[in-house]
Structure formats: structure tokens, C-alpha cells
Amino acid sequence: MRWSIDKSSLSKALAHVASVVERRNTIPILSNVHLATANNELKLTATDLDMELVETVPCRSKGEGATTVPAHMFYDIVRKLPDAEIEFVRDGEQGRLTISCGPSQFSLQTLPADDFPSLSVDDLGHAFTLSAADLKRLIEKTRFAISTEETRYYLNGIYLHAGEDAGKPTLRAVATDGHRLAQVEIPLPSGAEGMPGVIVPRKTVLELAKLVEDTSGDVRLELSPSKIRVSTSRVVLTSKLIDGTFPDYARVIPQGNDKRMEVDNAAFAQAVDRVSTLSSDKGRAVKLSLEDGKLILSVNNPDSGSATEELAVDYGFDPLEIGFNARYLLDISGQLEGETAEFQLADPGSPTMVRDVKDVSALYVLMPMRV
């Protein structure tokens, strides 16, 4: 088994597949990446038994073959080699893979390719295509709200499902951690009708984010109630889904919030960032005091001092004081693409909805804090 490949294309592919491999493994073969050559292509595969990533890159191969080598060590070696062609030779008798690039040479211990596990996938049932840009939007605008609380495992991912907006079918992504909720939707792609609602795990979401970052054109999604597969021209990611029931999130989206505030999003984010410098690390609470045409942001921390900042806003309702976690405000503000943020409020104890004035396809819900 012998092949050669440019360092840049191999390093980029390894960056993708090695990120799937856990640093600590009780099963040695799971620490390895599977390498297979055929027809001047190198196929790299990594798995943690819950997710499998396969990436194919062009190479110059002599014959067919397969082996496995330690993923992170292999990536570190390739990453540190000069930008040149790298040659690989597998010695079947000694079970080693020799890596040569200019004056550098490495010899890595291998494990048999036949021992490498494969994530078995039956017929996934539902398949449809959407643009990489749309998939990126669904992920990027919701993933910040994924819960990291392992006891509420059913919140540890993005809920992807078919929805409806103004009578039109949509593909909707929702994430929540109980303190904030993010929802974004796109028109339902052809073929997605009747798809099951699925919860895509956090780790899979992070890998998909990397995948769509480097992809243009279309992406193919295949779904079943237990697995998801995302395919581009060079990469196939297959993952198990979270086996749980996502809560009825529509119940926490406020419908009767009758007080509206419009504010310059950039100025608001900068003001929140400034005053929260004095907020306590534990709560990071910022108080918003609203009255006719004016917003005062304030922080009062007995340990460090106080801060206030005033902003001109479009608000013509009864005065209102409400508190929020500054980090959550900044996270939501960072998702808005337009210049103006719209806050829909009710009272100091009820959820607040935040929207981008120019983008009605995304909404964010934020629970208040006591200040």
C-alpha cells in the first residue's frame, strides 16, 4: 500500500476527521483514523461509535489497501511537515506506516483495518437537499442556546423538524437551555414533507458547523428517527440522534407581549458589554429601565461598584424595569444581522421576545432575572 498526497489537502481533511476522535479512549481502535486508498483517492474515516465522519481527497495511489493509525498523532505530524508532497508506505509485515516528506521520516504503529468499527445505517427513510448556506444559518443562529446540562439530555442538541409559518411549511431549528430559546426557519425543502422531528446532538452540531463552513452549493440530508446523515461532494457525516422528546417549546414563546422597544443593535450590545464589566461573575445581571423614548442600562454590584448608560430608543409604553443576564443579551444580539433589534415585553417576570426587525424568520426568547 503506497500513496502520495499534497500536505495542504491532507491536513485540511485530517482537521475534520480527527476532531471526531476522543482524546481518551478505552478501546484502542477508536483512537485511530481509518485510511483506505483506491483509484487515486484517499478515504479517511473516524468514529466515536455515535458519529462517523468520512472524507475523500484526491491522491496518487499505487494499488489498493487500508490501515489505521493514531488520529491525533497522525494529524500533528502532517500539520508540522513542510508544504510539500508527502509519501506513505505501509509495511504489511511489520504493521507500520512510513511517512516521508523531504528530509523528515516517521514510522507509525498501525492497527488492522478489519478491526475498525462501522456505524451501521439502515434505510434512513427521508432524504432532501438544501443549500449549505441554509444549513449553516439553521445551525449558527441556534447552537449558542443548546443546553450543556447533561441531566436534561433532551436539550443537548438542536431540534430539527417541519413547522409552519403563516400557513407555509418550514424547516425549523430550535434550541433552548431553559434560560433562552432560539428559533430559526427556512422554507421546507422538497422531500422533507413528513420528516420526523429529530434532536441533533451538540457534538454533531459542532462538526456540521465546520463542515458547512468549508462547503458551497448543496448538501444532502437523510433522516430516520434514530440517525442523520449529511453528505457533500467530499464528506459524509453520519450520527446517532438523541433518543428523547423535545419539550413543547411553543408554550414559552410569548404571544401577548404588548410593549415594544426598538433599539440600535450595535449600540445596545456595546452598552450592555460596558456596564456588565461591573456585574458579578455569578449572575451577570443587567437592569433595563424603560420609559418614554429612553433606556437606562444599570449594574449595581456591592463588591465592585455601579454603572449606568442611557440609550435613545423607540418606546412609548408604561415605564418598565426588567433584568437579564448580560451574557445572554450579548449572545442574542450577536445573532441579529440588521441594524435594529425589537424587544417585545410584558412585565418584569415574563419571558421577553427579541427579533431582528428585518428578519422575521428568526426569533429569540429570553427569561428575565430578578435584579
Coordinates of N, CA, C and O in Angstrom, one line a residue, residues 83-232:
D83 N 5.2 22.4 3.5 CA 4.2 22.4 2.4 C 4.8 21.8 1.2 O 5.4 22.4 0.4
A84 N 4.6 20.5 1.1 CA 5.2 19.7 0.0 C 4.4 18.4 -0.1 O 3.4 18.1 0.6
E85 N 4.8 17.6 -1.1 CA 4.2 16.3 -1.2 C 4.7 15.3 -0.2 O 5.8 15.3 0.2
I86 N 3.7 14.6 0.4 CA 4.0 13.6 1.4 C 3.8 12.2 0.8 O 2.8 11.9 0.2
E87 N 4.8 11.3 1.1 CA 4.7 9.9 0.6 C 4.4 9.0 1.8 O 5.0 9.1 2.9
F88 N 3.6 8.0 1.5 CA 3.2 7.0 2.6 C 3.4 5.6 2.0 O 3.1 5.3 0.9
V89 N 4.0 4.7 2.9 CA 4.2 3.3 2.5 C 3.8 2.5 3.7 O 4.3 2.7 4.8
R90 N 2.9 1.5 3.5 CA 2.5 0.6 4.6 C 3.3 -0.7 4.5 O 3.3 -1.3 3.4
D91 N 4.0 -1.0 5.5 CA 4.7 -2.3 5.6 C 3.8 -3.3 6.3 O 3.5 -3.3 7.5
G92 N 3.2 -4.2 5.5 CA 2.2 -5.2 6.0 C 2.8 -6.1 7.0 O 2.2 -6.5 7.9
E93 N 4.1 -6.5 6.8 CA 4.7 -7.5 7.7 C 5.0 -6.9 9.1 O 4.7 -7.5 10.1
Q94 N 5.5 -5.7 9.1 CA 5.9 -5.1 10.4 C 4.7 -4.3 11.0 O 4.7 -3.9 12.2
G95 N 3.6 -4.1 10.2 CA 2.5 -3.4 10.7 C 2.8 -1.9 11.0 O 2.2 -1.3 11.9
R96 N 3.6 -1.3 10.1 CA 3.9 0.1 10.3 C 3.6 0.9 9.0 O 3.6 0.4 7.9
L97 N 3.3 2.2 9.3 CA 3.1 3.1 8.1 C 4.3 4.1 8.2 O 4.5 4.8 9.2
T98 N 5.0 4.2 7.1 CA 6.1 5.1 6.9 C 5.7 6.4 6.2 O 5.1 6.3 5.2
I99 N 6.0 7.5 6.8 CA 5.6 8.8 6.3 C 6.9 9.6 5.9 O 7.8 9.8 6.8
S100 N 7.0 10.0 4.7 CA 8.2 10.7 4.2 C 7.9 12.0 3.6 O 7.0 12.1 2.7
C101 N 8.6 13.1 3.9 CA 8.4 14.4 3.3 C 9.7 15.1 3.4 O 10.2 15.5 4.5
G102 N 10.4 15.3 2.3 CA 11.7 15.9 2.3 C 12.7 15.1 3.2 O 12.7 13.9 3.1
P103 N 13.4 15.8 4.1 CA 14.3 15.1 5.0 C 13.6 14.4 6.2 O 14.3 13.7 6.9
S104 N 12.3 14.6 6.3 CA 11.6 14.1 7.5 C 11.1 12.7 7.2 O 10.5 12.4 6.1
Q105 N 11.2 11.8 8.2 CA 10.6 10.5 8.0 C 10.1 10.0 9.4 O 10.7 10.1 10.4
F106 N 8.9 9.4 9.4 CA 8.2 8.9 10.6 C 7.7 7.5 10.3 O 7.4 7.2 9.2
S107 N 7.7 6.7 11.3 CA 7.2 5.3 11.2 C 6.1 5.1 12.3 O 6.5 5.2 13.5
L108 N 4.9 4.9 12.0 CA 3.8 4.8 12.9 C 3.3 3.4 13.0 O 3.2 2.7 12.0
Q109 N 3.0 2.9 14.3 CA 2.4 1.6 14.5 C 1.0 1.7 14.0 O 0.3 2.7 14.3
T110 N 0.5 0.6 13.4 CA -0.9 0.6 12.9 C -1.7 -0.5 13.6 O -1.1 -1.3 14.3
L111 N -3.0 -0.4 13.5 CA -3.9 -1.5 13.9 C -4.6 -2.0 12.6 O -4.9 -1.2 11.7
P112 N -5.1 -3.2 12.6 CA -5.7 -3.8 11.4 C -7.0 -3.0 11.0 O -7.8 -2.7 11.9
A113 N -7.1 -2.8 9.7 CA -8.3 -2.0 9.2 C -9.5 -2.8 9.4 O -10.6 -2.3 9.6
D114 N -9.4 -4.2 9.5 CA -10.6 -5.0 9.6 C -11.2 -4.9 11.0 O -12.4 -5.2 11.2
D115 N -10.4 -4.4 12.0 CA -11.0 -4.2 13.3 C -11.7 -2.9 13.5 O -12.3 -2.6 14.6
F116 N -11.6 -2.0 12.5 CA -12.2 -0.7 12.6 C -13.7 -0.8 12.6 O -14.3 -1.3 11.6
P117 N -14.5 -0.2 13.5 CA -15.9 -0.3 13.5 C -16.6 0.6 12.5 O -16.1 1.6 12.1
S118 N -17.7 0.1 12.0 CA -18.5 0.9 11.1 C -19.9 1.2 11.7 O -20.5 0.4 12.4
L119 N -20.3 2.5 11.6 CA -21.6 2.9 12.1 C -22.7 2.4 11.1 O -22.9 2.9 10.1
S120 N -23.4 1.3 11.5 CA -24.4 0.7 10.6 C -25.6 1.6 10.5 O -26.1 2.2 11.4
V121 N -26.0 1.7 9.2 CA -27.2 2.6 8.9 C -28.1 1.8 8.0 O -27.8 1.4 7.0
D122 N -29.4 1.7 8.5 CA -30.4 1.1 7.6 C -30.9 2.2 6.7 O -30.4 3.3 6.7
D123 N -32.0 1.9 6.0 CA -32.6 2.9 5.2 C -33.1 4.1 6.0 O -33.9 3.9 7.0
L124 N -32.6 5.3 5.7 CA -32.9 6.4 6.6 C -34.3 7.0 6.3 O -34.8 7.8 7.1
G125 N -34.9 6.6 5.2 CA -36.4 7.0 5.1 C -36.6 8.3 4.4 O -37.4 8.4 3.4
H126 N -36.1 9.4 5.0 CA -36.4 10.7 4.4 C -35.1 11.3 3.9 O -34.1 11.3 4.6
A127 N -35.2 11.9 2.7 CA -34.0 12.5 2.1 C -34.4 13.8 1.4 O -35.4 13.8 0.7
F128 N -33.6 14.8 1.6 CA -33.9 16.1 0.9 C -32.6 16.9 0.8 O -31.6 16.5 1.4
T129 N -32.6 17.9 -0.1 CA -31.4 18.7 -0.4 C -31.7 20.1 0.0 O -32.8 20.6 -0.2
L130 N -30.7 20.8 0.6 CA -30.8 22.2 0.9 C -29.4 22.8 0.7 O -28.4 22.1 0.6
S131 N -29.4 24.1 0.6 CA -28.1 24.8 0.3 C -27.3 24.7 1.6 O -27.8 24.8 2.7
A132 N -26.0 24.7 1.4 CA -25.1 24.8 2.6 C -25.3 26.0 3.4 O -25.2 26.0 4.6
A133 N -25.6 27.1 2.7 CA -25.8 28.4 3.3 C -27.1 28.3 4.3 O -27.1 28.9 5.4
D134 N -28.1 27.6 3.8 CA -29.3 27.5 4.6 C -29.0 26.6 5.9 O -29.5 26.9 7.0
L135 N -28.3 25.5 5.7 CA -28.0 24.7 6.8 C -27.1 25.4 7.8 O -27.3 25.3 9.0
K136 N -26.2 26.2 7.3 CA -25.3 27.0 8.2 C -26.1 28.0 9.0 O -25.9 28.1 10.2
R137 N -27.1 28.6 8.3 CA -28.0 29.5 9.0 C -28.8 28.8 10.2 O -28.8 29.4 11.3
L138 N -29.3 27.7 9.9 CA -30.1 26.9 10.9 C -29.2 26.6 12.1 O -29.7 26.7 13.3
I139 N -27.9 26.3 11.8 CA -27.0 25.9 12.9 C -26.5 27.1 13.7 O -26.6 27.2 14.9
E140 N -26.0 28.0 12.9 CA -25.3 29.2 13.6 C -26.2 30.0 14.4 O -25.8 30.5 15.5
K141 N -27.4 30.1 14.0 CA -28.3 31.0 14.8 C -29.0 30.4 16.0 O -29.8 31.0 16.7
T142 N -28.8 29.1 16.2 CA -29.4 28.4 17.3 C -28.5 27.7 18.2 O -28.8 27.5 19.4
R143 N -27.3 27.3 17.8 CA -26.4 26.5 18.6 C -26.0 27.1 19.9 O -25.7 26.4 20.8
F144 N -25.9 28.4 20.0 CA -25.5 29.1 21.2 C -26.4 28.8 22.4 O -26.1 28.9 23.5
A145 N -27.7 28.4 22.0 CA -28.7 28.2 23.1 C -28.8 26.7 23.5 O -29.6 26.4 24.3
I146 N -28.0 25.8 22.9 CA -28.0 24.4 23.3 C -27.6 24.3 24.8 O -26.6 24.9 25.2
S147 N -28.4 23.5 25.5 CA -28.0 23.3 26.9 C -26.8 22.4 27.1 O -26.6 21.5 26.3
T148 N -26.0 22.7 28.1 CA -24.9 21.9 28.5 C -25.1 21.0 29.7 O -24.2 20.4 30.2
E149 N -26.4 21.1 30.2 CA -26.7 20.3 31.4 C -27.1 18.9 31.0 O -28.1 18.6 30.4
E150 N -26.2 18.0 31.4 CA -26.3 16.6 31.0 C -27.5 15.9 31.5 O -28.0 15.0 30.9
T151 N -28.1 16.3 32.7 CA -29.2 15.7 33.2 C -30.5 15.9 32.3 O -31.4 15.1 32.3
R152 N -30.5 17.1 31.6 CA -31.6 17.3 30.7 C -31.1 17.0 29.3 O -31.0 17.9 28.4
Y153 N -30.8 15.8 29.1 CA -30.1 15.3 27.8 C -30.9 15.7 26.6 O -30.3 15.9 25.5
Y154 N -32.2 15.8 26.7 CA -33.0 16.0 25.5 C -32.9 17.5 25.1 O -33.4 17.9 24.0
L155 N -32.2 18.3 25.9 CA -32.0 19.7 25.4 C -30.5 19.9 24.9 O -30.1 21.0 24.6
N156 N -29.8 18.8 24.9 CA -28.3 18.9 24.5 C -28.2 18.8 23.0 O -27.2 18.1 22.5
G157 N -29.0 19.5 22.2 CA -28.9 19.4 20.8 C -29.9 20.4 20.2 O -30.6 21.2 20.8
I158 N -29.9 20.4 18.8 CA -30.9 21.3 18.1 C -32.0 20.4 17.6 O -31.8 19.3 17.0
Y159 N -33.2 20.9 17.9 CA -34.4 20.2 17.4 C -34.8 20.6 16.0 O -35.1 21.7 15.8
L160 N -34.6 19.7 15.1 CA -34.9 19.9 13.7 C -36.2 19.3 13.2 O -36.3 18.1 13.4
H161 N -37.1 20.0 12.7 CA -38.4 19.5 12.4 C -39.2 20.4 11.4 O -38.7 21.5 11.1
A162 N -40.2 19.8 10.9 CA -41.1 20.6 10.0 C -42.0 21.4 10.8 O -42.6 21.0 11.8
G163 N -42.2 22.7 10.4 CA -43.1 23.6 11.1 C -44.0 24.3 10.1 O -44.1 23.9 8.9
E164 N -44.6 25.4 10.6 CA -45.4 26.2 9.7 C -45.4 27.6 10.1 O -45.4 27.9 11.3
D165 N -45.3 28.5 9.1 CA -45.3 30.0 9.4 C -46.3 30.6 8.4 O -46.0 30.6 7.2
A166 N -47.3 31.3 9.0 CA -48.3 32.0 8.2 C -48.8 31.0 7.1 O -49.0 31.4 5.9
G167 N -49.1 29.8 7.5 CA -49.7 28.8 6.6 C -48.7 28.2 5.6 O -49.1 27.3 4.8
K168 N -47.4 28.6 5.6 CA -46.4 28.0 4.7 C -45.5 27.0 5.5 O -45.0 27.3 6.6
P169 N -45.3 25.8 4.9 CA -44.4 24.8 5.6 C -43.0 25.3 5.7 O -42.4 25.9 4.7
T170 N -42.3 25.0 6.8 CA -41.0 25.5 7.0 C -40.1 24.3 7.6 O -40.7 23.4 8.2
L171 N -38.8 24.4 7.4 CA -37.9 23.6 8.2 C -37.4 24.4 9.3 O -36.8 25.5 9.1
R172 N -37.6 24.0 10.5 CA -37.3 24.8 11.7 C -36.3 24.2 12.6 O -36.3 23.0 12.9
A173 N -35.4 25.0 13.1 CA -34.4 24.6 14.1 C -34.6 25.3 15.4 O -34.8 26.5 15.4
V174 N -34.6 24.6 16.5 CA -34.9 25.2 17.8 C -33.9 24.7 18.8 O -33.6 23.5 18.8
A175 N -33.4 25.5 19.7 CA -32.5 25.1 20.8 C -32.9 25.9 22.0 O -33.2 27.1 21.9
T176 N -32.8 25.3 23.2 CA -33.1 26.0 24.4 C -32.3 25.4 25.6 O -32.1 24.2 25.5
D177 N -31.9 26.2 26.5 CA -31.3 25.7 27.7 C -32.2 26.0 29.0 O -31.7 25.9 30.1
G178 N -33.4 26.4 28.7 CA -34.3 26.8 29.8 C -34.2 28.2 30.2 O -35.1 28.8 30.9
H179 N -33.1 28.9 29.8 CA -33.0 30.4 30.1 C -33.2 31.2 28.9 O -33.7 32.3 29.0
R180 N -32.9 30.7 27.7 CA -33.1 31.4 26.5 C -33.5 30.3 25.4 O -33.2 29.1 25.6
L181 N -34.2 30.8 24.4 CA -34.6 29.9 23.3 C -34.3 30.6 22.0 O -34.5 31.8 21.8
A182 N -33.8 29.8 21.0 CA -33.5 30.3 19.7 C -34.3 29.5 18.7 O -34.3 28.3 18.7
Q183 N -35.0 30.2 17.8 CA -35.7 29.5 16.7 C -35.5 30.2 15.4 O -35.5 31.4 15.3
V184 N -35.1 29.4 14.4 CA -35.0 30.0 13.0 C -35.5 29.0 12.0 O -35.5 27.7 12.3
E185 N -36.1 29.5 10.9 CA -36.7 28.6 10.0 C -36.4 29.0 8.5 O -36.1 30.2 8.3
I186 N -36.5 28.1 7.6 CA -36.4 28.3 6.2 C -37.5 27.6 5.5 O -38.2 26.8 6.1
P187 N -37.8 28.0 4.3 CA -38.9 27.2 3.5 C -38.6 25.7 3.5 O -37.4 25.4 3.3
L188 N -39.6 24.9 3.7 CA -39.4 23.5 3.8 C -38.9 23.0 2.4 O -39.5 23.1 1.4
P189 N -37.7 22.3 2.4 CA -37.2 21.8 1.1 C -38.0 20.7 0.6 O -38.7 20.0 1.3
S190 N -38.0 20.5 -0.7 CA -38.8 19.5 -1.4 C -38.3 18.1 -0.9 O -37.1 17.9 -0.9
G191 N -39.2 17.2 -0.5 CA -38.8 15.9 0.0 C -38.8 15.8 1.5 O -38.7 14.7 2.1
A192 N -38.8 17.0 2.2 CA -38.8 17.0 3.7 C -40.2 16.8 4.3 O -40.3 16.7 5.5
E193 N -41.2 16.8 3.5 CA -42.6 16.6 4.0 C -42.7 15.3 4.8 O -42.2 14.3 4.3
G194 N -43.3 15.4 5.9 CA -43.5 14.2 6.7 C -42.2 13.7 7.5 O -42.2 12.6 8.1
M195 N -41.2 14.5 7.5 CA -39.9 14.1 8.2 C -40.2 14.0 9.7 O -41.0 14.8 10.2
P196 N -39.5 13.1 10.4 CA -39.6 13.1 11.8 C -38.9 14.2 12.5 O -37.9 14.7 12.0
G197 N -39.4 14.7 13.6 CA -38.7 15.7 14.4 C -37.5 15.0 15.1 O -37.7 14.0 15.7
V198 N -36.3 15.5 14.9 CA -35.1 14.9 15.5 C -34.3 15.9 16.3 O -34.3 17.1 16.0
I199 N -33.6 15.3 17.3 CA -32.7 16.2 18.1 C -31.3 15.8 17.7 O -30.8 14.7 18.0
V200 N -30.6 16.8 17.1 CA -29.2 16.5 16.6 C -28.2 16.9 17.8 O -28.3 18.0 18.3
P201 N -27.4 15.9 18.2 CA -26.6 16.2 19.4 C -25.6 17.3 19.2 O -25.2 17.7 18.1
R202 N -25.2 17.9 20.3 CA -24.3 19.1 20.3 C -23.0 18.8 19.6 O -22.5 19.6 18.8
K203 N -22.3 17.6 19.8 CA -21.1 17.3 19.1 C -21.3 17.2 17.6 O -20.5 17.7 16.8
T204 N -22.4 16.6 17.2 CA -22.7 16.6 15.8 C -22.9 17.9 15.2 O -22.5 18.3 14.1
V205 N -23.6 18.8 15.9 CA -23.9 20.2 15.5 C -22.5 20.9 15.3 O -22.4 21.6 14.3
L206 N -21.6 20.7 16.2 CA -20.3 21.4 16.0 C -19.5 20.9 14.8 O -18.9 21.7 14.1
E207 N -19.6 19.6 14.5 CA -19.0 19.1 13.3 C -19.7 19.6 12.1 O -19.0 19.9 11.1
L208 N -21.0 19.6 12.1 CA -21.7 20.1 10.9 C -21.4 21.6 10.7 O -21.2 22.0 9.5
A209 N -21.2 22.4 11.7 CA -20.8 23.8 11.6 C -19.5 23.9 10.8 O -19.3 24.8 10.0
K210 N -18.5 23.1 11.2 CA -17.2 23.1 10.5 C -17.4 22.6 9.0 O -16.8 23.2 8.1
L211 N -18.2 21.6 8.8 CA -18.5 21.1 7.5 C -19.1 22.1 6.6 O -18.6 22.3 5.4
V212 N -20.1 22.8 7.0 CA -20.8 23.8 6.1 C -19.9 25.0 5.9 O -20.1 25.8 5.0
E213 N -19.0 25.3 6.9 CA -18.1 26.5 6.8 C -17.3 26.4 5.5 O -17.0 27.4 4.9
D214 N -16.9 25.1 5.2 CA -16.0 24.9 4.0 C -16.7 24.5 2.8 O -16.1 24.0 1.8
T215 N -18.1 24.5 2.8 CA -18.8 24.0 1.7 C -19.7 25.0 1.0 O -20.3 25.9 1.7
S216 N -19.7 25.0 -0.3 CA -20.6 25.8 -1.1 C -21.5 24.9 -1.9 O -21.3 23.7 -2.0
G217 N -22.6 25.4 -2.4 CA -23.5 24.5 -3.2 C -24.5 23.8 -2.2 O -24.9 24.4 -1.2
D218 N -24.9 22.6 -2.6 CA -26.0 21.9 -1.9 C -25.5 20.9 -1.0 O -24.4 20.3 -1.2
V219 N -26.3 20.5 0.0 CA -26.0 19.5 1.0 C -27.2 18.5 1.0 O -28.3 19.0 1.0
R220 N -26.9 17.2 1.1 CA -28.0 16.3 1.2 C -28.2 15.8 2.6 O -27.2 15.4 3.3
L221 N -29.4 15.8 3.1 CA -29.7 15.3 4.4 C -30.6 14.1 4.3 O -31.6 14.0 3.5
E222 N -30.2 13.1 5.1 CA -31.1 11.8 5.2 C -31.4 11.6 6.6 O -30.5 11.7 7.5
L223 N -32.6 11.3 6.9 CA -33.1 11.2 8.3 C -33.9 9.9 8.6 O -34.6 9.4 7.7
S224 N -33.7 9.4 9.8 CA -34.7 8.4 10.3 C -34.9 8.9 11.8 O -34.2 9.8 12.2
P225 N -35.8 8.3 12.5 CA -36.0 8.7 13.9 C -34.8 8.5 14.8 O -34.7 9.1 15.9
S226 N -33.8 7.7 14.3 CA -32.6 7.4 15.2 C -31.3 7.9 14.6 O -30.3 8.0 15.4
K227 N -31.2 8.2 13.3 CA -29.9 8.6 12.8 C -30.1 9.8 11.7 O -31.2 10.0 11.2
I228 N -29.0 10.5 11.5 CA -29.0 11.5 10.5 C -27.7 11.4 9.7 O -26.7 11.0 10.2
R229 N -27.8 11.6 8.4 CA -26.6 11.6 7.5 C -26.6 12.9 6.7 O -27.6 13.2 6.1
V230 N -25.5 13.6 6.7 CA -25.3 14.8 5.9 C -24.1 14.6 4.9 O -23.0 14.2 5.3
S231 N -24.4 14.8 3.6 CA -23.4 14.5 2.6 C -23.1 15.7 1.8 O -24.1 16.4 1.3
T232 N -21.8 15.9 1.5 CA -21.4 16.9 0.5 C -20.7 16.1 -0.6 O -20.6 14.9 -0.5

